[in-house]
Short mmCIF file of C-alpha atoms in Angstrom, two decimals:
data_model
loop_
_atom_site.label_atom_id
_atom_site.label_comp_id
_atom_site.label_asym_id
_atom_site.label_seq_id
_atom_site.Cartn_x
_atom_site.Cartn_y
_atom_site.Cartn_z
CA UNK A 211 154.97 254.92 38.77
CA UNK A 212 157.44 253.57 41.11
CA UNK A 213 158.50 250.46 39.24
CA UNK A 214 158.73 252.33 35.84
CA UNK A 215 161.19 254.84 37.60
CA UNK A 216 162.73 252.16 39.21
CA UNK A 217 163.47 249.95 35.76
CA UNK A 218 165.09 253.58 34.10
CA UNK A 219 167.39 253.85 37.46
CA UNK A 220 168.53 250.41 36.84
CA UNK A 221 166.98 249.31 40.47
CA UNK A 222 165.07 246.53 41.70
CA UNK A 223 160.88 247.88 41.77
CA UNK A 224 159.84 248.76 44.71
CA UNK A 225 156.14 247.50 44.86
CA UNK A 226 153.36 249.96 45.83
CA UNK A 227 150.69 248.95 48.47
CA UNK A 228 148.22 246.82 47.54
CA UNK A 229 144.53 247.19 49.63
CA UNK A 230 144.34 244.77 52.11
CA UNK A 231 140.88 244.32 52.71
CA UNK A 232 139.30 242.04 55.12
CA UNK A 233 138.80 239.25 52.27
CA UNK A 234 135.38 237.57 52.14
CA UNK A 235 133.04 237.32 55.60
CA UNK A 236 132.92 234.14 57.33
CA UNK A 237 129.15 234.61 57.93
CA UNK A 238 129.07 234.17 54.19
CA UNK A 239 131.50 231.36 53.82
CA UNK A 240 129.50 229.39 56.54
CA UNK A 241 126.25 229.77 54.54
CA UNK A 242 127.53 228.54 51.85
CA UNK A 243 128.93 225.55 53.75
CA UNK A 244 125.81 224.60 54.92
CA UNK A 245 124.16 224.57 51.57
CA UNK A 246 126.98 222.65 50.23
CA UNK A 247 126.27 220.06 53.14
CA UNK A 248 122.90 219.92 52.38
CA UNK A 249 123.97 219.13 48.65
CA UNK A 250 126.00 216.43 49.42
CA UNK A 251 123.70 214.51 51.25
CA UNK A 252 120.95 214.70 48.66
CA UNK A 253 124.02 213.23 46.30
CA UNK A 254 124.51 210.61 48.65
CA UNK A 255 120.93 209.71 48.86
CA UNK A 256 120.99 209.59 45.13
CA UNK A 257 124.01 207.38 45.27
CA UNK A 258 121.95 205.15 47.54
CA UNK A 259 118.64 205.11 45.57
CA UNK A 260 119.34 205.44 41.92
CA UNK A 261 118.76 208.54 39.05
CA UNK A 262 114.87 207.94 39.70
CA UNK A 263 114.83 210.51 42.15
CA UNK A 264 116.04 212.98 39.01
CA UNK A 265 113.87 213.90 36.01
CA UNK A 266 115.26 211.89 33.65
CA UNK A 267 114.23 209.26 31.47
CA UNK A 268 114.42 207.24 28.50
CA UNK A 269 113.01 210.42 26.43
CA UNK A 270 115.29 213.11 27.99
CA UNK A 271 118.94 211.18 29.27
CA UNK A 272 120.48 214.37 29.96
CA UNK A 273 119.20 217.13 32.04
CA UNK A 274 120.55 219.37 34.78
CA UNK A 275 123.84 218.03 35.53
CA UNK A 276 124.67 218.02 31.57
CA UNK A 277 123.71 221.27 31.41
CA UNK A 278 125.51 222.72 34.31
CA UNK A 279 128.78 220.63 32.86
CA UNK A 280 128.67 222.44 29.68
CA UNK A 281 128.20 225.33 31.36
CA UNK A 282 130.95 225.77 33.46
CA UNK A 283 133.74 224.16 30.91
CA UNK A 284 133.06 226.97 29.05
CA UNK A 285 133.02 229.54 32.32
CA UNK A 286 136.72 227.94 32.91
CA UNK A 287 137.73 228.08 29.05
CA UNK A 288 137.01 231.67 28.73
CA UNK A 289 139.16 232.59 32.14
CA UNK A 290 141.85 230.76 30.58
CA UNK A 291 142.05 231.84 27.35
CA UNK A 292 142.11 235.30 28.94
CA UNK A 293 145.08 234.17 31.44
CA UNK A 294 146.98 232.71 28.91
CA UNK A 295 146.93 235.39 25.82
CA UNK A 296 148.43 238.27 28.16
CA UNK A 297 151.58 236.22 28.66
CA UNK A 298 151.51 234.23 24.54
CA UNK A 299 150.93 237.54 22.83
CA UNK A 300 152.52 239.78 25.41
CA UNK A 301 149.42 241.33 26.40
CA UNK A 302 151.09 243.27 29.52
CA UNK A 303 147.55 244.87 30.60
CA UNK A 304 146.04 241.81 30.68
CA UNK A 305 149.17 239.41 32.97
CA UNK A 306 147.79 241.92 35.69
CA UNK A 307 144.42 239.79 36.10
CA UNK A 308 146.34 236.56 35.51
CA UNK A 309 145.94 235.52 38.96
CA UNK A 310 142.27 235.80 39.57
CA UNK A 311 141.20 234.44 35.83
CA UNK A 312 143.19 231.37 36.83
CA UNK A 313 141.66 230.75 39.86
CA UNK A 314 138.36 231.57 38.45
CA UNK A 315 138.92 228.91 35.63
CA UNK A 316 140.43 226.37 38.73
CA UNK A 317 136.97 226.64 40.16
CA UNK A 318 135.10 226.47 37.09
CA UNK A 319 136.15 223.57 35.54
CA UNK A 320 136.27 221.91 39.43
CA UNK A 321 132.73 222.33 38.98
CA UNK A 322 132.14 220.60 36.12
CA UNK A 323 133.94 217.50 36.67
CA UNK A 324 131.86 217.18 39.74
CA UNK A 325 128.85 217.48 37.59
CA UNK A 326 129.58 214.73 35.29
CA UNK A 327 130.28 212.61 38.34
CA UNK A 328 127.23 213.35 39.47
CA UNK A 329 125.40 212.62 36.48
CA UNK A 330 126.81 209.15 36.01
CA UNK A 331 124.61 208.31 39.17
CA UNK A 332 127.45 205.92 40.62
CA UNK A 333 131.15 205.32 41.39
CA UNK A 334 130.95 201.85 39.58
CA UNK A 335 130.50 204.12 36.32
CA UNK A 336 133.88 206.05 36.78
CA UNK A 337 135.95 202.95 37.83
CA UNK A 338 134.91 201.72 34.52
CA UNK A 339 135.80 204.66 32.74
CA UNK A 340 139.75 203.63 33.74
CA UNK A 341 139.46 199.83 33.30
CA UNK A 342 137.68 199.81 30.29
CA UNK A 343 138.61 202.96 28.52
CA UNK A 344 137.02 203.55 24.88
CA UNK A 345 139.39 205.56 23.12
CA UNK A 346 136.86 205.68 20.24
CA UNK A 347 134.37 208.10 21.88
CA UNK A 348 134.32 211.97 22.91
CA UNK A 349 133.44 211.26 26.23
CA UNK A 350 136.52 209.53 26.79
CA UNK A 351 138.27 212.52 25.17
CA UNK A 352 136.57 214.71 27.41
CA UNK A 353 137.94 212.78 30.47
CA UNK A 354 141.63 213.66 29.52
CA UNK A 355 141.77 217.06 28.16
CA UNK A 356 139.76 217.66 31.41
CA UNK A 357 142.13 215.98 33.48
CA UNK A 358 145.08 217.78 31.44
CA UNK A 359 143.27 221.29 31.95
CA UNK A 360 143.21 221.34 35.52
CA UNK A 361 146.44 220.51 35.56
CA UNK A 362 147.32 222.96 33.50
CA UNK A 363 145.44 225.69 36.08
CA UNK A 364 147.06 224.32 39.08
CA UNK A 365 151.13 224.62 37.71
CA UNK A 366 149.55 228.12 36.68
CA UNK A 367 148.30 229.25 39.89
CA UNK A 368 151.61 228.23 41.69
CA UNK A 369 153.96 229.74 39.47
CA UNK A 370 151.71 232.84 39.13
CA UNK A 371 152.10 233.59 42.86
CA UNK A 372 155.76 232.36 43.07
CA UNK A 373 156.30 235.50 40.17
CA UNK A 374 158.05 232.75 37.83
CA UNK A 375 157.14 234.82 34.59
CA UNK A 376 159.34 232.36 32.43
CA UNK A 377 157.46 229.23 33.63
CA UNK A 378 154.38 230.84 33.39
CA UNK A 379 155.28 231.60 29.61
CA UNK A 380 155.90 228.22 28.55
CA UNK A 381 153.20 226.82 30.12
CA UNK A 382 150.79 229.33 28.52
CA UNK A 383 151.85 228.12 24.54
CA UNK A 384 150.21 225.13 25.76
CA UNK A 385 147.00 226.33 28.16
CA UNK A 386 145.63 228.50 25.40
CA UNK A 387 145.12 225.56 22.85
CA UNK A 388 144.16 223.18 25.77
CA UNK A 389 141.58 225.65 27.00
CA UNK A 390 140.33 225.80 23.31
CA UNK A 391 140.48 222.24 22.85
CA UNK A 392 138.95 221.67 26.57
CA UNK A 393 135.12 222.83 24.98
CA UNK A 394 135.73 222.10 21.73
CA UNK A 395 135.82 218.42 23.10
CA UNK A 396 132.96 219.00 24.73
CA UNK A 397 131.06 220.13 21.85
CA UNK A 398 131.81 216.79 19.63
CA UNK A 399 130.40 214.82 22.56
CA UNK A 400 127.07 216.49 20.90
CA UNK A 401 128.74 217.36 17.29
CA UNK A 402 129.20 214.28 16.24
CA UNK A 403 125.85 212.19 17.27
CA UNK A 404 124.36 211.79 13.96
CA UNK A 405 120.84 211.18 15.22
CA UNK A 406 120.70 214.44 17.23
CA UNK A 407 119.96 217.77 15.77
CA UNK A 408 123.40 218.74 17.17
CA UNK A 409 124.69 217.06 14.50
CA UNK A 410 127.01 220.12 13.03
CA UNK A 411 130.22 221.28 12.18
CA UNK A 412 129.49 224.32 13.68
CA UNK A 413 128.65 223.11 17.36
CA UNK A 414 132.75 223.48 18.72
CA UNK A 415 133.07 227.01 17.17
CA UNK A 416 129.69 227.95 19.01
CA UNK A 417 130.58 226.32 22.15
CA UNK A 418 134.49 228.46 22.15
CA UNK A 419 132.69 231.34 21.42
CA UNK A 420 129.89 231.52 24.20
CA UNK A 421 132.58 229.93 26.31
CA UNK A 422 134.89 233.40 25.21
CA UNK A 423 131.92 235.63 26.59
CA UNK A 424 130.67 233.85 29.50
CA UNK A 425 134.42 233.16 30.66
CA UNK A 426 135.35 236.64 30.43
CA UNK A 427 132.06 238.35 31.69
CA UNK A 428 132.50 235.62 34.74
CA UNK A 429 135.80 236.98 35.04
CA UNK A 430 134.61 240.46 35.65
CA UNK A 431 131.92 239.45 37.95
CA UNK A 432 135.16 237.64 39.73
CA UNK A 433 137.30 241.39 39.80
CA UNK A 434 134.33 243.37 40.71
CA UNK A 435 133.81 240.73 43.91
CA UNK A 436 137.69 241.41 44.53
CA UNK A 437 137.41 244.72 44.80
CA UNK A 438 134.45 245.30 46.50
CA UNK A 439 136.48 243.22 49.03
CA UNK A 440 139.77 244.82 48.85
CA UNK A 441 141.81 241.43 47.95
CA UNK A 442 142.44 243.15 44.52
CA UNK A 443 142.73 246.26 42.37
CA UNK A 444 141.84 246.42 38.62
CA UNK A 445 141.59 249.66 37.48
CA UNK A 446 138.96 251.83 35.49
CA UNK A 447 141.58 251.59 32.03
CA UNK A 448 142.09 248.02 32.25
CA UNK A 449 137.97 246.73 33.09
CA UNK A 450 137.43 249.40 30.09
CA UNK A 451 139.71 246.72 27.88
CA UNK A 452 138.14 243.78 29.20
CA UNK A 453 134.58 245.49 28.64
CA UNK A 454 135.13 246.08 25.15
CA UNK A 455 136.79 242.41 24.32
CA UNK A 456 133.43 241.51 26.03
CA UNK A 457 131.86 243.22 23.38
CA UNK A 458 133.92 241.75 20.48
CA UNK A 459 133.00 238.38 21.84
CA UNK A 460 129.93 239.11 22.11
CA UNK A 461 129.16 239.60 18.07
CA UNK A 462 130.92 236.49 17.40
CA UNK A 463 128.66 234.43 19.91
CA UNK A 464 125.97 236.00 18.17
CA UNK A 465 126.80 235.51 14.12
CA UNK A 466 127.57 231.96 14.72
CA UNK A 467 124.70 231.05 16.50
CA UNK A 468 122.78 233.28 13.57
CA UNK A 469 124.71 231.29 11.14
CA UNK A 470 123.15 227.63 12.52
CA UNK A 471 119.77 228.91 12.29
CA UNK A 472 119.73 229.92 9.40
CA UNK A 473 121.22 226.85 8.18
CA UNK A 474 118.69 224.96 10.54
CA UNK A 475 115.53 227.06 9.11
CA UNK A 476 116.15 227.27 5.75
CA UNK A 477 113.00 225.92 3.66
CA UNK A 478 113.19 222.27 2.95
CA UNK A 479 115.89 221.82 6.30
CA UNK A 480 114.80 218.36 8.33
CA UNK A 481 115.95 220.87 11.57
CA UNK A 482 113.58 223.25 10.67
CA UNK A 483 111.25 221.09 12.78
CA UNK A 484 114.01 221.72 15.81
CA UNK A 485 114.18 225.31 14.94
CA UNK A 486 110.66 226.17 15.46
CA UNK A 487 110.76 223.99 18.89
CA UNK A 488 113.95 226.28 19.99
CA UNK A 489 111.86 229.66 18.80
CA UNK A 490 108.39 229.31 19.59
CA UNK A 491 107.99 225.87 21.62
CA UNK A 492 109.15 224.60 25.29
CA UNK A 493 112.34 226.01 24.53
CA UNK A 494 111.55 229.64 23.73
CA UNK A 495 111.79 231.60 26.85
CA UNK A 496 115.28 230.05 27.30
CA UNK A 497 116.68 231.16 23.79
CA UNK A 498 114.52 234.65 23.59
CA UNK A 499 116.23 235.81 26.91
CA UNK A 500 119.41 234.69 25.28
CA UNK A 501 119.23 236.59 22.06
CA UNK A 502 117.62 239.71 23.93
CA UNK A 503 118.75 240.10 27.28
CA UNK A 504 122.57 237.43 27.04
CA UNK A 505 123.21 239.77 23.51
CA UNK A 506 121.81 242.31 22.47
CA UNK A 507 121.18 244.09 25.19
CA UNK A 508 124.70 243.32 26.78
CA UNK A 509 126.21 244.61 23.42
CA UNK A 510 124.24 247.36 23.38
CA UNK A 511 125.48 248.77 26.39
CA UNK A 512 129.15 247.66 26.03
CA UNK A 513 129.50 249.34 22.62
CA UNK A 514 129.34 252.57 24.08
CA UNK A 515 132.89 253.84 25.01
CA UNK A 516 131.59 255.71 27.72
CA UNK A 517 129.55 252.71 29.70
CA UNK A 518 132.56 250.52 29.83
CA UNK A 519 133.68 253.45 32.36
CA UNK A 520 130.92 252.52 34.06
CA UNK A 521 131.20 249.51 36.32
CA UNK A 522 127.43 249.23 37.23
CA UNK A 523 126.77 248.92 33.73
CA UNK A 524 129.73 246.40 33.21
CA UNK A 525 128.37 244.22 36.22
CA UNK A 526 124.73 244.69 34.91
CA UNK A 527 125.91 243.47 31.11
CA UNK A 528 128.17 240.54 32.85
CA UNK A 529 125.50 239.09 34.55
CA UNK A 530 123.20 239.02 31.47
CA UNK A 531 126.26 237.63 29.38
CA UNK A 532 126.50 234.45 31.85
CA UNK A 533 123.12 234.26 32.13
CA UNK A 534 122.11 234.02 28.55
CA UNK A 535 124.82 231.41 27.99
CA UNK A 536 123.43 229.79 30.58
CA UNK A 537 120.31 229.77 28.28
CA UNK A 538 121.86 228.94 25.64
CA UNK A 539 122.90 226.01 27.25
CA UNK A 540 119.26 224.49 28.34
CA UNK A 541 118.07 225.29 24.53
CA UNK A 542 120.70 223.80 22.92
CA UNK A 543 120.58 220.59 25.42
CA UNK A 544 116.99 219.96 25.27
CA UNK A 545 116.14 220.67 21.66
CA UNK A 546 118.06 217.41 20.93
CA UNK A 547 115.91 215.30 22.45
CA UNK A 548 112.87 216.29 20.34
CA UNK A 549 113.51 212.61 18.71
CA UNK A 550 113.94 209.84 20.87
CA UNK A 551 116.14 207.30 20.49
CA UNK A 552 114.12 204.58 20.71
CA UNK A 553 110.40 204.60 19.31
CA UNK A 554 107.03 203.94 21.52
CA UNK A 555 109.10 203.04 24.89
CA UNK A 556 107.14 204.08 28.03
CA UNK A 557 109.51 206.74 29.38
CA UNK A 558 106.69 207.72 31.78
CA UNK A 559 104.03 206.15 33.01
CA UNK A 560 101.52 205.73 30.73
CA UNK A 561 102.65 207.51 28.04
CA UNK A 562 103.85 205.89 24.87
CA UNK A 563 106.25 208.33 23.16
CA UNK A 564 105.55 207.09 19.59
CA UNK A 565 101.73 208.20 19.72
CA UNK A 566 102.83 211.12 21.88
CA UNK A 567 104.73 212.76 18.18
CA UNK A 568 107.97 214.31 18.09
CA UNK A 569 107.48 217.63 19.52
CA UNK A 570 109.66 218.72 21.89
CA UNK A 571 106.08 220.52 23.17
CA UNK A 572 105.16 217.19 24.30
CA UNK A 573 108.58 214.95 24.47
CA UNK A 574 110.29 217.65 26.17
CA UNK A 575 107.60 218.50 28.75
CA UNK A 576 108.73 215.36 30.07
CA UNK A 577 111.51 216.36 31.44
CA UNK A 578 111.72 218.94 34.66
CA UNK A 579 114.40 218.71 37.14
CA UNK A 580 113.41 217.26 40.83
CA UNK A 581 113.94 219.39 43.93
CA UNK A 582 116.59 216.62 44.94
CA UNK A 583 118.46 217.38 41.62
CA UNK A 584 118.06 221.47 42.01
CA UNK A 585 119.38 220.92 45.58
CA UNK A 586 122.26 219.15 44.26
CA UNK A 587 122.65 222.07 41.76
CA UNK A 588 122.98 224.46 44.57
CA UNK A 589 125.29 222.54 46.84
CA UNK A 590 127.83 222.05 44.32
CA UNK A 591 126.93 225.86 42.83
CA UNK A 592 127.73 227.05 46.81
CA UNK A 593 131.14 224.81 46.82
CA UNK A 594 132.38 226.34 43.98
CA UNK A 595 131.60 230.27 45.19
CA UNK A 596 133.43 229.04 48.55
CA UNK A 597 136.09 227.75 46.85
CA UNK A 598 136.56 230.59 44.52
CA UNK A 599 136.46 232.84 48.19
CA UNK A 600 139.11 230.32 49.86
CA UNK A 601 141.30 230.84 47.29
CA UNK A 602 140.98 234.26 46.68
CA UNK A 603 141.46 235.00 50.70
CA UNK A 604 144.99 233.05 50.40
CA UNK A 605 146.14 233.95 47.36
CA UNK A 606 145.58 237.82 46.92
CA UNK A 607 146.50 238.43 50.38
CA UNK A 608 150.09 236.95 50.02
CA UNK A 609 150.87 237.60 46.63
CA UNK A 610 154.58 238.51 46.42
CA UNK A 611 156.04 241.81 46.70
CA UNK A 612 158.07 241.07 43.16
CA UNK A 613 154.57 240.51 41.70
CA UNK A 614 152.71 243.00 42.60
CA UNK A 615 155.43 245.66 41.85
CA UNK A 616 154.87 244.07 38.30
CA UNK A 617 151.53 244.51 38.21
CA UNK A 618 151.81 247.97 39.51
CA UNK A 619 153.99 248.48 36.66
CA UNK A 620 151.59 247.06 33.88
CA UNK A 621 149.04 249.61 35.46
CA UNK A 622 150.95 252.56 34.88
CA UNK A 623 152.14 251.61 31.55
#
């Protein structure tokens, strides 16, 4: 209460204490080092030997990396969007946890950019990408509101921690559509391929709204790590808020995914063949863990007023959240390649995919990531946790007196 008293004295806020923990162990930090190490050389063996030693093929062209790009624009959209709202419609409670959803999206979308870097198997492939731009396609759209984004985050993350709230202002009118547009992009690149079953209006809506859950339950994942470390304080009211906007997201995840499924199964649908892949073929475990265990349960235990009190229960309903998106992601990836592109080409050896059918059953079976590409996975999976601790270490530790008395002063309010 000493900043409130302070503001109706007409003095400058005197901030109050923050914890100052130890921060996150080195012992940790130099595990995840290694496995990063071991990461990037199995990247630079790829580099050296080609996208044979992945799973991929002519029947499945995306896999892993895809997967794990989607994934994580939508893990940085979501800690934007957050980030940005408190300060474009004044949501005081929320500026407190500015900081750490910024540097959470930083990370995130980091993360994906190295993904898609991986996945083009070669650094020929992104020079091209600047010589011989095609303005014409998604991908290339992708590129630059990427670019744009992380721009966005790093001007946010400095004037965050150098307590310029007017900067900080202006430059959130324009990071909340960007962070919106950011996975919206990102859903076209599927959107708008007409010989896909992602071929929907409906894909950039479902994308922003998993990306709205997963972001946000991320985020709270990120605050309970702060705290258990002392680098930051949240506070039982304001993890109650975020809880229940977790909820709130949650049922719009859910009715638009509802809404393409029905659309997909209805009788006489050419996806219905797609639908029945994604519910009871290769693809089932993936989207019956998301429906049960990345919504309904989640939802289920984040309705109740009393549970969001609870931060077990918001940790145990967090991790389900980013996990089921995470599902969602693999279903919604994978599915689309129950038609290939190109009829009776020998994708594997000895298998002609035109007498093989169309199921994904058999198409999709194809496809099962390497131990080179899961190794990959992890090492760029352990760069972005040490990042996310690197930052966190130097930034909560010196944040400014000026901006922590505000903070302190959103709490009480």
């Amino acid at each position: 209460m000493e900043a409130t008293s302070a503001q109706a004295t007409g003095k400058a806020p005197v901030a109050s204490p923050q914890p100052q923990g130890k921060g996150f162990s080195k012992p940790l930090m130099a595990a995840l080092a290694v496995l990063t190490a071991i990461g990037v050389g199995c990247w630079v063996y790829q580099l050296a030997v080609g996208l044979q030693v992945t799973g991929l093929s002519n029947a499945n062209s995306w896999g892993s990396y895809i997967i794990m790009f989607m994934f994580f624009v939508g893990l940085s959209a979501g800690g934007l969007i957050v980030a940005s709202s408190a300060h474009v419609f004044n949501i005081k409670a929320f500026k407190k946890v500015a900081l750490p959803a910024v540097i959470v999206s930083t990370v995130s979308i980091c993360l994906a950019g190295m993904f898609v870097l991986i996945d083009l198997g070669g650094f020929v492939r992104v020079w091209r990408m600047f010589t011989g731009p095609n303005f014409l396609s998604p991908l290339m759209w992708d590129m630059l509101v990427i670019t744009l984004y992380l721009v966005i985050n790093v001007l946010d993350i400095v004037w965050i921690t150098k307590g310029d709230e007017g900067k900080v202002k202006v430059l959130s009118c324009f990071a909340l559509p960007t962070a919106i547009l950011v996975h919206s992009v990102t859903a076209w690149i599927f959107g708008l391929q007409i010989a896909r079953t992602w071929y929907t209006a409906i894909m950039a809506p479902i994308f922003v709204a998993s990306a709205c859950d997963s972001g946000l339950a991320l985020l709270l994942l990120g605050l309970l790590a702060l705290e258990a470390r002392g680098l930051f304080v949240t506070g039982k009211p304001l993890f109650k808020k975020l809880a229940g906007l977790l909820a709130v997201f949650i049922c719009v995840d859910a009715y638009l995914v509802g809404c393409e499924l029905l659309t997909m199964g209805y009788p006489g649908a050419e996806e219905s063949v797609a639908l029945s892949v994604i519910a009871t073929g290769a693809t089932a475990p993936f989207f019956w863990f998301e429906v049960i265990c990345g919504l309904l349960i989640p939802f289920l235990i984040l309705v109740v007023p009393k549970n969001r009190e609870k931060k077990g229960l918001i940790l145990l309903a967090s991790i389900l959240v980013v996990l089921g998106v995470f599902c969602k992601r693999v279903w919604i990836l994978l599915a689309g390649f129950i038609t290939p592109f190109v009829e009776g080409v020998l994708s594997v050896p000895g298998q002609d995919l035109a007498a093989a059918g169309t199921a994904f059953g058999q198409l999709g079976a194809f496809y099962s990531p390497t131990v080179m590409e899961l190794l990959i996975v992890v090492g760029v999976l352990a760069l972005g946790l040490l990042g996310f601790m690197l930052l966190s270490n130097a930034l909560l530790k010196r944040l400014p007196g000026r901006v922590r008395a505000s903070h302190e002063e959103v709490a009480d309010e």
